[in-house]
Coordinates of C-alpha atoms in Angstrom, one line a residue:
M1 CA 0.0 0.0 0.0
S2 CA 1.2 3.5 -0.8
T3 CA 2.4 5.7 2.0
F4 CA 2.4 8.8 -0.2
P5 CA -0.2 11.6 0.1
D6 CA -3.5 11.7 -1.9
H7 CA -3.4 13.7 -5.1
A8 CA 0.3 13.6 -5.2
L9 CA 2.0 14.7 -8.4
V10 CA 4.3 12.3 -10.4
A11 CA 6.6 13.0 -13.3
G12 CA 7.9 10.9 -16.1
V13 CA 11.1 12.1 -17.7
D14 CA 12.9 11.4 -21.0
G15 CA 16.0 13.0 -22.4
C16 CA 15.5 15.2 -25.5
P17 CA 17.7 17.3 -27.8
A18 CA 16.9 20.5 -25.8
G19 CA 17.5 18.9 -22.4
W20 CA 14.8 16.9 -20.6
I21 CA 11.1 16.6 -21.3
A22 CA 9.0 15.9 -18.2
V23 CA 5.3 15.0 -18.1
T24 CA 3.5 15.5 -14.8
W25 CA 0.2 13.9 -13.6
D26 CA -1.8 13.9 -10.5
G27 CA -4.2 11.2 -11.6
G28 CA -6.7 13.7 -12.9
P29 CA -8.0 14.6 -16.3
A30 CA -5.0 16.4 -17.6
L31 CA -1.2 16.0 -18.1
A32 CA 1.3 18.8 -18.2
S33 CA 4.6 18.9 -20.0
H34 CA 7.7 20.8 -18.9
L35 CA 10.8 21.3 -21.0
C36 CA 13.8 21.4 -18.6
R37 CA 17.3 22.6 -19.5
N38 CA 19.0 20.3 -17.0
F39 CA 18.1 17.6 -14.5
A40 CA 18.3 20.0 -11.6
E41 CA 15.3 21.7 -13.1
V42 CA 13.6 18.3 -13.2
M43 CA 14.3 17.7 -9.6
A44 CA 12.9 21.1 -8.8
L45 CA 9.4 20.0 -10.0
T46 CA 7.0 19.4 -7.2
A47 CA 6.6 15.7 -8.1
T48 CA 6.5 13.2 -5.3
I49 CA 7.9 10.5 -7.6
I50 CA 10.1 11.0 -10.7
A51 CA 10.7 8.1 -13.1
V52 CA 13.4 8.8 -15.7
D53 CA 14.6 6.9 -18.7
M54 CA 18.3 7.1 -18.0
P55 CA 20.6 4.8 -16.0
I56 CA 20.9 5.4 -12.3
G57 CA 23.8 3.6 -10.7
L58 CA 26.7 3.4 -13.1
P59 CA 28.6 0.1 -13.0
E60 CA 32.3 -0.5 -12.5
S61 CA 32.3 -3.0 -15.4
S62 CA 30.1 -2.6 -18.5
G63 CA 26.7 -4.3 -18.3
R64 CA 24.3 -4.4 -15.4
P65 CA 21.8 -7.0 -14.2
P66 CA 18.7 -4.7 -14.8
E67 CA 19.3 -4.6 -18.6
R68 CA 19.8 -8.4 -18.7
A69 CA 16.6 -9.0 -16.8
V70 CA 14.5 -6.6 -18.9
R71 CA 15.9 -7.5 -22.3
Q72 CA 14.6 -11.1 -22.2
R73 CA 11.0 -9.8 -21.8
L74 CA 10.9 -7.4 -24.7
G75 CA 11.3 -9.7 -27.7
E76 CA 12.1 -7.7 -30.8
R77 CA 12.1 -4.5 -28.8
Q78 CA 15.1 -5.6 -26.7
S79 CA 17.5 -3.7 -28.9
S80 CA 16.2 -0.5 -27.2
V81 CA 17.8 -1.7 -24.0
F82 CA 21.6 -1.1 -24.3
A83 CA 24.3 -2.3 -22.1
V84 CA 25.4 0.5 -19.8
P85 CA 29.1 1.1 -20.2
S86 CA 31.5 1.3 -17.3
Q87 CA 31.4 4.4 -15.2
T88 CA 35.1 5.2 -16.2
A89 CA 34.1 5.1 -19.9
I90 CA 31.0 7.3 -19.3
Y91 CA 33.3 10.0 -17.9
C92 CA 35.4 10.1 -21.1
D93 CA 34.7 13.1 -23.4
D94 CA 36.4 11.5 -26.4
Y95 CA 34.6 8.7 -28.3
A96 CA 37.8 6.7 -29.1
E97 CA 39.0 7.0 -25.5
A98 CA 35.6 5.9 -24.2
C99 CA 35.8 2.8 -26.5
R100 CA 39.4 2.1 -25.3
V101 CA 38.4 2.4 -21.7
N102 CA 35.3 0.3 -22.0
L103 CA 37.2 -2.5 -23.7
L104 CA 39.3 -2.7 -20.5
H105 CA 36.2 -2.7 -18.2
S106 CA 33.9 -5.2 -19.9
D107 CA 33.8 -9.0 -20.2
P108 CA 33.7 -9.9 -23.0
P109 CA 35.4 -6.7 -24.1
R110 CA 33.1 -4.3 -25.9
K111 CA 33.3 -0.8 -27.4
V112 CA 30.7 1.9 -26.9
S113 CA 28.1 2.6 -29.6
K114 CA 27.9 6.2 -31.0
Q115 CA 24.2 6.4 -29.9
C116 CA 25.1 5.5 -26.3
F117 CA 28.1 7.9 -26.3
H118 CA 25.9 10.8 -27.1
L119 CA 23.9 10.0 -23.9
F120 CA 27.0 10.3 -21.7
P121 CA 26.4 13.9 -20.7
K122 CA 22.9 13.1 -19.4
M123 CA 24.2 10.0 -17.6
R124 CA 26.9 12.1 -15.9
E125 CA 24.3 14.8 -15.0
I126 CA 22.2 12.2 -13.2
D127 CA 25.2 10.5 -11.6
A128 CA 26.3 13.8 -10.2
L129 CA 22.9 14.6 -8.6
V130 CA 21.2 11.4 -7.5
T131 CA 22.2 9.9 -4.1
P132 CA 21.0 6.7 -2.5
E133 CA 18.7 8.8 -0.3
L134 CA 17.2 10.5 -3.4
Q135 CA 16.3 7.1 -4.8
A136 CA 13.3 7.2 -2.5
R137 CA 12.0 9.8 -5.0
I138 CA 13.9 9.3 -8.3
F139 CA 13.6 6.0 -10.0
E140 CA 15.1 4.6 -13.2
S141 CA 12.5 3.3 -15.7
H142 CA 12.4 2.3 -19.4
P143 CA 9.6 3.2 -21.8
E144 CA 9.5 0.0 -23.7
L145 CA 9.2 -1.9 -20.4
A146 CA 6.4 0.4 -19.4
F147 CA 4.6 -0.3 -22.8
W148 CA 5.2 -4.0 -22.2
V149 CA 3.3 -3.7 -18.9
M150 CA 0.5 -1.8 -20.6
N151 CA 0.3 -4.5 -23.3
G152 CA -0.4 -7.2 -20.9
E153 CA 3.3 -8.1 -20.3
T154 CA 3.7 -8.8 -24.0
P155 CA 6.3 -7.3 -26.3
L156 CA 5.1 -4.7 -28.7
P157 CA 5.0 -5.9 -32.4
L158 CA 5.9 -2.5 -33.8
P159 CA 9.0 -0.3 -33.3
K160 CA 8.7 3.5 -32.6
K161 CA 11.4 4.3 -35.0
V162 CA 12.6 2.9 -38.3
K163 CA 16.1 3.9 -39.6
S164 CA 16.2 6.5 -36.8
S165 CA 13.0 8.2 -38.0
P166 CA 9.7 8.2 -36.2
Y167 CA 7.4 5.3 -37.3
G168 CA 3.8 6.4 -37.4
P169 CA 2.1 3.0 -36.7
G170 CA 4.5 2.3 -33.8
L171 CA 3.8 5.7 -32.2
D172 CA 0.0 5.3 -32.7
L173 CA 0.2 1.9 -31.0
R174 CA 1.9 3.5 -28.0
R175 CA -0.6 6.3 -27.9
A176 CA -3.4 3.8 -27.8
L177 CA -1.7 1.9 -25.0
L178 CA -1.3 5.1 -22.9
R179 CA -5.0 5.9 -23.4
R180 CA -6.1 2.4 -22.4
A181 CA -3.9 2.7 -19.3
G182 CA -5.8 5.8 -18.3
L183 CA -3.4 8.6 -19.2
P184 CA -5.2 11.6 -20.7
I185 CA -2.7 12.2 -23.5
D186 CA -4.9 13.8 -26.1
D187 CA -4.8 17.4 -24.7
L188 CA -1.1 17.2 -23.8
K189 CA 0.9 20.1 -25.2
S190 CA 2.9 18.6 -28.1
D191 CA 3.8 21.7 -30.2
Y192 CA 7.5 21.7 -29.3
R193 CA 9.9 22.2 -32.1
R194 CA 11.1 18.9 -33.4
R195 CA 14.7 19.9 -32.9
D196 CA 13.9 20.4 -29.2
V197 CA 11.5 17.5 -28.4
G198 CA 10.7 14.6 -30.6
A199 CA 7.3 13.0 -30.8
D200 CA 8.8 9.8 -29.4
D201 CA 10.4 11.7 -26.5
L202 CA 7.1 13.0 -25.3
L203 CA 5.4 9.6 -25.5
D204 CA 8.4 8.0 -23.7
A205 CA 8.0 10.7 -20.9
C206 CA 4.3 9.7 -20.7
A207 CA 5.2 6.1 -20.4
C208 CA 7.6 7.0 -17.5
A209 CA 4.8 9.0 -15.9
F210 CA 2.7 5.8 -16.0
V211 CA 5.5 4.0 -14.2
A212 CA 5.8 6.8 -11.6
W213 CA 2.1 6.5 -10.9
R214 CA 2.5 2.8 -10.4
I215 CA 5.4 3.4 -8.0
L216 CA 3.3 6.0 -6.1
N217 CA 0.4 3.5 -5.7
G218 CA 2.5 0.5 -4.8
R219 CA 1.8 -1.4 -8.1
S220 CA 5.2 -1.3 -9.7
M221 CA 7.7 -4.1 -10.5
R222 CA 11.4 -3.8 -10.5
F223 CA 14.1 -5.7 -12.3
P224 CA 15.8 -7.4 -10.8
Q225 CA 13.6 -7.9 -7.7
D226 CA 16.7 -7.8 -5.4
P227 CA 18.8 -5.1 -7.1
P228 CA 22.5 -4.8 -6.6
R229 CA 24.2 -1.6 -5.7
N230 CA 27.1 0.1 -7.3
P231 CA 30.2 1.3 -5.4
R232 CA 28.4 4.6 -4.5
G233 CA 25.5 2.6 -2.9
L234 CA 23.0 3.4 -5.7
R235 CA 20.5 0.7 -6.5
M236 CA 20.8 -0.6 -10.1
E237 CA 17.3 -1.4 -11.1
I238 CA 14.7 -0.7 -13.8
N239 CA 11.1 -0.1 -12.6
A240 CA 7.9 -0.7 -14.5

């Protein structure tokens, strides 16, 4: 049973080109979106629970149990769950150096994808701000795992992107799942410039808001059930 106050506000958060897009909800008939320049602005929102699509708890060696636990449930969508590089690699500013360092801190040795490397600044931002104590409020999530829950714990048959471009049928499927889950997405502000917030970014933030609401109400799942901690004491888990 939830120990949080009635009518509490939750936030779902996804990284976007302009920073972070947050969607807040109090369980009522409207969602609100907030474009935040940095994660400190996200934390300043009055949300009781924040669920964010970004790793919390960076590993000493590349790869974490949460991604392994989640990937096996997502079928063809498992490619959206990447192996988190080692913390040492994530703090590299140069791509070639990040690959070299991660090869030394992974078994089997693996380099870093360019897509993952571009997320390093956001990973470092969260790593600098989130403490074990703050994990009572800030939780790691993953949109595709959230949609898996909404879809009756069944992998989605359609991707949200094809060749790095938004895929209409896949986005429509996710909108339908959000509506069926009770999120009032149709009046949500979505007129951001594409170069600032992508259509998929906003839907992913809504999916994370769904997870935050489940956490608030004591209905969430976490993977793995007994999460390990990194050297800083941060739980390494993905919530849904």
